[in-house]
Short mmCIF file of C-alpha atoms in Angstrom, two decimals:
data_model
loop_
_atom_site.label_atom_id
_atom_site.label_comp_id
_atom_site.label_asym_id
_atom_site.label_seq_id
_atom_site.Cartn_x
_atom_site.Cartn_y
_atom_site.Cartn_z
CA UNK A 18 0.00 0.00 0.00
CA UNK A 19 1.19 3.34 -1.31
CA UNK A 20 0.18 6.31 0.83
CA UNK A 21 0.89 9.48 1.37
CA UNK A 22 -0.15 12.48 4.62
CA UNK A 23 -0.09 15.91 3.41
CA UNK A 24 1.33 18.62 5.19
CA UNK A 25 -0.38 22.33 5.87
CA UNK A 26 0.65 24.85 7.46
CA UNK A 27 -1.20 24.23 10.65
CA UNK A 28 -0.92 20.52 10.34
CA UNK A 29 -0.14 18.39 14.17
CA UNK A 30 -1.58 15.20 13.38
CA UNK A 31 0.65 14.20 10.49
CA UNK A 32 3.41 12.73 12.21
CA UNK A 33 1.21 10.38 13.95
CA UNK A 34 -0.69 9.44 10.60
CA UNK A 35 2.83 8.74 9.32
CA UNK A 36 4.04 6.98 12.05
CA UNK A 37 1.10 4.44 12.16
CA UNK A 38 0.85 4.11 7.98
CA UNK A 39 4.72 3.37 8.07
CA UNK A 40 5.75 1.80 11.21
CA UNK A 41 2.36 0.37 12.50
CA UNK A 42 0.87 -0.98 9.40
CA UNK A 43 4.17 -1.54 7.53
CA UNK A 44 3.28 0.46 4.58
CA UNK A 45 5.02 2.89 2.14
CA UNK A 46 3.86 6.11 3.40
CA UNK A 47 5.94 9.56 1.87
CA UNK A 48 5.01 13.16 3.20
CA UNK A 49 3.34 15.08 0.39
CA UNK A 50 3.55 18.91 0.87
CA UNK A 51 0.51 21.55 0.71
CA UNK A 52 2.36 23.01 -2.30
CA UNK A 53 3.03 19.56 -4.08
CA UNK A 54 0.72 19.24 -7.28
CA UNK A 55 1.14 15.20 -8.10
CA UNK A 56 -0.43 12.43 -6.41
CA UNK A 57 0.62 9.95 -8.71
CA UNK A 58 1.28 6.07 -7.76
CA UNK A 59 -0.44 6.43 -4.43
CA UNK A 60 -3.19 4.44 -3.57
CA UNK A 61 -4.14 6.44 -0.10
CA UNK A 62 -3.95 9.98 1.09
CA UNK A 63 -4.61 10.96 4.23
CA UNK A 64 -5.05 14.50 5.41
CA UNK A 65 -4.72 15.22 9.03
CA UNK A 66 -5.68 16.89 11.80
CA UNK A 67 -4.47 19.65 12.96
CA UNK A 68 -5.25 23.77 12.81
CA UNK A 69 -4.35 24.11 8.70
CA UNK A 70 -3.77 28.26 8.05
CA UNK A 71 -4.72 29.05 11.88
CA UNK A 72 -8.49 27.98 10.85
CA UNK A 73 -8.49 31.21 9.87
CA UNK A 74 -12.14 32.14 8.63
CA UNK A 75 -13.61 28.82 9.02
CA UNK A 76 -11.94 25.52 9.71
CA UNK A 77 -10.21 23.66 6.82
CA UNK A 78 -11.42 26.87 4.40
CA UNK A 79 -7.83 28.19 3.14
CA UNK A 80 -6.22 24.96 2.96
CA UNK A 81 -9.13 23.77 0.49
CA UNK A 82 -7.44 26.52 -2.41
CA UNK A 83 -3.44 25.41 -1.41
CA UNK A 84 -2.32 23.43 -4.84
CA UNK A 85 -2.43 20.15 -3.50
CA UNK A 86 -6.24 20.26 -3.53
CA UNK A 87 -6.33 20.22 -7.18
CA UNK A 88 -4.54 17.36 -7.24
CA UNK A 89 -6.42 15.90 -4.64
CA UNK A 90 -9.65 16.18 -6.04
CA UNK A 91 -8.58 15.01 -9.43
CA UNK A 92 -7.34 11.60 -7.66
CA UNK A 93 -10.24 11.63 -5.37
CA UNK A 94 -12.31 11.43 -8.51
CA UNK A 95 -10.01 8.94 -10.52
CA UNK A 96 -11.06 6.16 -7.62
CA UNK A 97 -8.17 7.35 -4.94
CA UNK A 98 -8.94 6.44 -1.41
CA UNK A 99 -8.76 9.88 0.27
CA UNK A 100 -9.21 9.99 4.34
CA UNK A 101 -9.70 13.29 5.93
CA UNK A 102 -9.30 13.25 10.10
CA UNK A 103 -10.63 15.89 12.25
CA UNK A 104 -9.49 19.28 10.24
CA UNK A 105 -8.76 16.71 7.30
CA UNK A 106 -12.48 16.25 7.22
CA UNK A 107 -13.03 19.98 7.42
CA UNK A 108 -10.91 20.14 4.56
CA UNK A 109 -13.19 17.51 2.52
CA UNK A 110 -16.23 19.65 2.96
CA UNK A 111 -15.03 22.91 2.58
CA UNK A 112 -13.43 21.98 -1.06
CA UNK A 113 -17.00 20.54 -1.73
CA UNK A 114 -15.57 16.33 -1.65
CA UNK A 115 -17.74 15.59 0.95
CA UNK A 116 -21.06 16.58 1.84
CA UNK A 117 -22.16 18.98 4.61
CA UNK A 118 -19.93 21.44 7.12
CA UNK A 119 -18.40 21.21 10.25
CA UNK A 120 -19.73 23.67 12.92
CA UNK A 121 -18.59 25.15 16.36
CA UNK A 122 -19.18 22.64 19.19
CA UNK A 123 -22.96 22.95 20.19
CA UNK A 124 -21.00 23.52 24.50
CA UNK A 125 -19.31 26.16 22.23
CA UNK A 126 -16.27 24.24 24.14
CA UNK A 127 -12.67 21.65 22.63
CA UNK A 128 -13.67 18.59 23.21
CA UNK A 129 -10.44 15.86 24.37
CA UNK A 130 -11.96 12.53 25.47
CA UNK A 131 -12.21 8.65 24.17
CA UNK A 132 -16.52 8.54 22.51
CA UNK A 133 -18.41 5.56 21.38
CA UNK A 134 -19.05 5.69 17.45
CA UNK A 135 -21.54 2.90 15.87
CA UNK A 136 -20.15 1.64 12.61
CA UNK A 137 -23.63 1.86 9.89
CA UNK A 138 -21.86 0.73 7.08
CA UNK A 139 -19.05 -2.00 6.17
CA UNK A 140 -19.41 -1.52 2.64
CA UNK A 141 -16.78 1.04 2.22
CA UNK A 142 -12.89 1.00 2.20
CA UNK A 143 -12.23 2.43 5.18
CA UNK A 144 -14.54 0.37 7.48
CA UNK A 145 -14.88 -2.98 5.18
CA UNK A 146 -13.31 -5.32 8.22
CA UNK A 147 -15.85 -3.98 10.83
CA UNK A 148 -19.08 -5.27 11.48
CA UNK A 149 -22.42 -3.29 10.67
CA UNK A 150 -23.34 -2.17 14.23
CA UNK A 151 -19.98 -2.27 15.57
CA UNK A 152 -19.33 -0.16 18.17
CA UNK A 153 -15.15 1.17 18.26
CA UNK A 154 -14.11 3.61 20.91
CA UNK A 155 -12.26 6.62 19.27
CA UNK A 156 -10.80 9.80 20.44
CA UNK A 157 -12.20 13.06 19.85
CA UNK A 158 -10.24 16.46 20.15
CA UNK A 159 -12.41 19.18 18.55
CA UNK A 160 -13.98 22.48 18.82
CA UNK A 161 -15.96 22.67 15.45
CA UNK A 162 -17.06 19.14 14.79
CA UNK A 163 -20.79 19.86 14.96
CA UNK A 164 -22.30 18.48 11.30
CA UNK A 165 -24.64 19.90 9.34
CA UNK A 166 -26.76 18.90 6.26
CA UNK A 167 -29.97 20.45 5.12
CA UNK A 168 -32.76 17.48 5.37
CA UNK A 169 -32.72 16.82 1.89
CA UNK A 170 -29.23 15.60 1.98
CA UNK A 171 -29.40 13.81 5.10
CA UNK A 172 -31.97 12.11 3.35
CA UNK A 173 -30.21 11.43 0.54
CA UNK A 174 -26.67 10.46 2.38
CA UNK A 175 -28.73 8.15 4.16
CA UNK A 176 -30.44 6.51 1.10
CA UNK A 177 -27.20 5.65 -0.20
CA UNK A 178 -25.84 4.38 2.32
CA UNK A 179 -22.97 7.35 3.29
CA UNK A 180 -23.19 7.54 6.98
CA UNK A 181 -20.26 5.77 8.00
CA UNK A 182 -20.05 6.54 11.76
CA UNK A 183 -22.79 8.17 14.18
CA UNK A 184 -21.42 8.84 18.32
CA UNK A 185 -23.35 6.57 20.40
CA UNK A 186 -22.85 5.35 23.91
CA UNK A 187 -21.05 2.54 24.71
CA UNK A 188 -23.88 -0.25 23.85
CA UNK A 189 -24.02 0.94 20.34
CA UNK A 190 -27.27 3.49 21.24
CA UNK A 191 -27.47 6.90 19.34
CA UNK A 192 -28.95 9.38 21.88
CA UNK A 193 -28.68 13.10 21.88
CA UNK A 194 -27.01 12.48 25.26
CA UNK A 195 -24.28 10.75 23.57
CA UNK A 196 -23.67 13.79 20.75
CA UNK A 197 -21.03 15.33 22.24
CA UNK A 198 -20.99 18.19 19.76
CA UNK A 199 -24.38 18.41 18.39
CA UNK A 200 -24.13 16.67 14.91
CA UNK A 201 -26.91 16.32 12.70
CA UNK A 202 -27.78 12.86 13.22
CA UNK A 203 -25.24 12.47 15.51
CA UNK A 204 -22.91 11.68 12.09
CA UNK A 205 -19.72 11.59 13.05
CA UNK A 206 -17.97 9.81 10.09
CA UNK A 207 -19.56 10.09 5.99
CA UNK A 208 -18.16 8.85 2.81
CA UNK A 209 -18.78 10.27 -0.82
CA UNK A 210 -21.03 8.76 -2.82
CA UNK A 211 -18.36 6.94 -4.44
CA UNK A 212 -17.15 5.48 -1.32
CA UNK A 213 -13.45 6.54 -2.10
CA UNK A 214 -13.68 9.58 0.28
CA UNK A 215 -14.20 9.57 4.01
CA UNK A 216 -14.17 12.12 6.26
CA UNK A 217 -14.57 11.82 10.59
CA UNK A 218 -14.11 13.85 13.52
CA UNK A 219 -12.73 10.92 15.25
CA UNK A 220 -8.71 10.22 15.47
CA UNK A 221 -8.36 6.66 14.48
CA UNK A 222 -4.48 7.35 14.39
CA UNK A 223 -4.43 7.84 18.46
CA UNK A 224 -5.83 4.43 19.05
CA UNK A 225 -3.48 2.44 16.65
CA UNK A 226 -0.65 1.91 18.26
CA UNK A 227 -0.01 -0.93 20.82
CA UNK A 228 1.96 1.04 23.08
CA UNK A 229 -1.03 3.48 23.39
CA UNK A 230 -4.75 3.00 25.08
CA UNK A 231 -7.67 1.69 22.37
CA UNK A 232 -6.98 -0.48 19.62
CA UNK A 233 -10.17 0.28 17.33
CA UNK A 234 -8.29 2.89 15.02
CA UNK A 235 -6.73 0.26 13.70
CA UNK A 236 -9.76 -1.15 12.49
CA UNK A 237 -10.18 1.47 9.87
CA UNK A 238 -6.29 1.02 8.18
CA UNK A 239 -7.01 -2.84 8.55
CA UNK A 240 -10.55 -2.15 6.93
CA UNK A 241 -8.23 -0.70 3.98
CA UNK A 242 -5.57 -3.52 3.64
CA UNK A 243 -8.55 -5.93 3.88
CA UNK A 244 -10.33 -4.27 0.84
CA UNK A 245 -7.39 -3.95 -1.08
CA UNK B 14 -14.13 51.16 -3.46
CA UNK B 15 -15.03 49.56 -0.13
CA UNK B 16 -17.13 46.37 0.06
CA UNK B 17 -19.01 45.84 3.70
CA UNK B 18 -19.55 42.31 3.80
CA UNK B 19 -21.69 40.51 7.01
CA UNK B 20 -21.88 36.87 6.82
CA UNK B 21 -24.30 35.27 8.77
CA UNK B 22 -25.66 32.07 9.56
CA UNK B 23 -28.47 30.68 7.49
CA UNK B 24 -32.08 30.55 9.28
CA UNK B 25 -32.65 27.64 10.92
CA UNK B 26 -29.03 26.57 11.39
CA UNK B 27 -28.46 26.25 14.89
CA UNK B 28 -26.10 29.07 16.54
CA UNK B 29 -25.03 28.35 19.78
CA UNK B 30 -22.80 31.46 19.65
CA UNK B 31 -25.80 33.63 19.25
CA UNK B 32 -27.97 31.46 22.13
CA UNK B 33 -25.32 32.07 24.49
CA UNK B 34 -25.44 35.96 24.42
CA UNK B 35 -28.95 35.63 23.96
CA UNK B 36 -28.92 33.96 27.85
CA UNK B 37 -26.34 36.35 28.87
CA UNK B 38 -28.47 39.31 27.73
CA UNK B 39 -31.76 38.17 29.27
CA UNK B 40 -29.85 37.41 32.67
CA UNK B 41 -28.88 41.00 32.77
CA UNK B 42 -32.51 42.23 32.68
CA UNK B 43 -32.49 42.53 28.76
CA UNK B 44 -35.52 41.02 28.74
CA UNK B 45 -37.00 42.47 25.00
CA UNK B 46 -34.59 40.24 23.49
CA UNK B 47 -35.93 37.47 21.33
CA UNK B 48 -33.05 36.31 19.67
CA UNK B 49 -29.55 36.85 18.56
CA UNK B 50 -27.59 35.81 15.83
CA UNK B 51 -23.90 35.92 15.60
CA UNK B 52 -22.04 36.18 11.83
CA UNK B 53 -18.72 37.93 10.87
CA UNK B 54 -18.24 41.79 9.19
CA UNK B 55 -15.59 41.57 6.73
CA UNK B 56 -14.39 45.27 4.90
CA UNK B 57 -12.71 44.99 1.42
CA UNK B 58 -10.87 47.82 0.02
CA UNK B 59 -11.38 47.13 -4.12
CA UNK B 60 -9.16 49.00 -6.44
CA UNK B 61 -9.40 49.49 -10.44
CA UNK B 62 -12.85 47.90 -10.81
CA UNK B 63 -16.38 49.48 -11.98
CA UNK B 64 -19.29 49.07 -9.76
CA UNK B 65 -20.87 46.33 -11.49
CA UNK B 66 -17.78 44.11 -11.56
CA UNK B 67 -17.11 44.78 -8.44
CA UNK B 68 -20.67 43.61 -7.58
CA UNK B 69 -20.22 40.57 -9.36
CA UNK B 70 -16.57 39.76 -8.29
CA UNK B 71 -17.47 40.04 -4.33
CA UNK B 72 -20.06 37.97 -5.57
CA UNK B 73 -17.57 35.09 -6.56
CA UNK B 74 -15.49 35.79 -3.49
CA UNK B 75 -18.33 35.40 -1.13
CA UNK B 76 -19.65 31.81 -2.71
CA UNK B 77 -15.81 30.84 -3.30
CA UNK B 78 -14.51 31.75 -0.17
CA UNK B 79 -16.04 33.99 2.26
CA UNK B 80 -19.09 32.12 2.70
CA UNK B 81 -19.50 28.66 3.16
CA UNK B 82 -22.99 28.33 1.62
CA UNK B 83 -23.79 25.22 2.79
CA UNK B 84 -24.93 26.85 6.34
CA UNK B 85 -24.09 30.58 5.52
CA UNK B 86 -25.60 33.74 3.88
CA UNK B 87 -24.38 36.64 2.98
CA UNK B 88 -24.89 40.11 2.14
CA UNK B 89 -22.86 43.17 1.01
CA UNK B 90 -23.29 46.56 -0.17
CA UNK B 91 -20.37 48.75 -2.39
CA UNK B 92 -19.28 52.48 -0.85
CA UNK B 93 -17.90 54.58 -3.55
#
């Protein structure tokens, strides 16, 4: 597996995405700069979390015009798996590859804690070695996670099948109790309607690496050596 | 040329920004207010442009990039 992590300005989750593509997983992962304009030969690309251009405006918002985004979008659309954590998800939305946008907190507050998320599709890439149902325990460190859709495209994510994730407690329930941020639907994780692009709030990179608490991160870059 | 720009939520997106003050406001005895929203003010200074391409250029800068449209509106008016 060929992979790359971009790099913005603003970027602090892209050493750990490195570290668990190439030393966890074993794969060939290569740092692909913000100003880079080629994607070529990679299968994945990851874009991180982190504060890209100081969220200046609105989260992920300036880093969706930075070259690389061009190039992303043209291999998001040739088939290449693209996964956007936290501010990488941002990212997704704001350059119009996934639907929806990420909103302050509805506590207005940065949320840093391990939350439940309920797994309501295997049938992508990123989630194909989980079970429908399955319940992982991820950490979340956000202030603008909060999802939004208009109810037509809620509707319409949900008819084909693009919710990926939704926060739930720990037996797998979705209650408003267990939205820590106030997400439409309590959707914490969506794909494109291609299935190549997924974006989440969670940090499946934190919970990957043995010497670390939770394991379920790992469950995602499995899910993406199993489908390959 | 100077563009005044607000950008504000759309209705019926939910602001927590704006019910916070909201609160705040009606716990200090404000009591006639029925709602608050919260958006941003931007100011452009626009050079070398007519007023109808300027209309139509803040126009592409607000759906491109000042506004996410998705669960923002905006509105602007042009000071010669």
């Amino acid at each position: 597996m060929k992979c790359g992590v971009v790099v913005f300005p603003g970027s602090n989750c892209d050493h750990d995405c490195y570290h668990i593509l190439k030393h966890i997983m074993g794969w060939d992962a290569k740092w692909v700069w913000h100003k880079d304009e080629s994607l070529d030969g990679l299968d994945l690309l990851v874009l991180p979390g982190g504060f890209s251009y100081g969220d200046y405006l609105r989260a992920g918002s300036i880093a969706c015009f930075s070259p690389i985004m061009k190039a992303v979008s043209g291999f998001a659309g040739r088939g290449g798996r693209v996964l956007g954590i936290c501010n990488g998800f941002q990212v997704l939305t704001e350059a119009g590859l996934l639907p929806g946008a990420l909103m302050r907190n509805r506590s207005q507050r940065f949320l840093c804690k391990f939350q439940s998320v309920r797994v309501e599709t295997s049938a992508t890439p990123f989630t194909a070695d989980c079970a429908e149902g399955e319940v992982l325990s991820l950490p979340i460190a956000h202030a603008d996670g909060n999802f939004y859709a208009d109810a037509d495209t809620i509707k319409q994510m949900e008819d084909q099948d693009q919710i990926v994730l939704r926060y739930c407690n720990a037996s797998g329930e979705v209650t408003d109790a267990d939205n820590p941020n106030g997400s439409a639907g309590s959707i914490a994780g969506v794909v494109n309607a291609g299935k190549n692009v997924m974006g989440l709030m969670p940090h499946p990179e934190r919970a990957a690496d043995p010497a670390l608490p939770g394991s379920d991160g790992r469950k995602l870059f499995d899910s993406l050596l199993a489908f390959a | 040329m100077l563009a005044k720009i607000h950008v504000t939520l759309k209705n019926g997106v939910l602001d927590p920004q704006g019910k916070a003050v909201h609160h705040a406001l009606n716990d200090l005895g404000f009591a006639e207010v029925q709602e608050v929203s919260i958006g941003k003010y931007l100011e452009l200074q626009l050079d070398g442009v007519s007023e109808e391409e300027a209309e139509s250029r803040v126009r592409a800068m607000c759906d491109r990039l000042l506004a996410n449209t998705v669960i923002e509106s905006y509105r602007f008016n042009l000071e010669l």
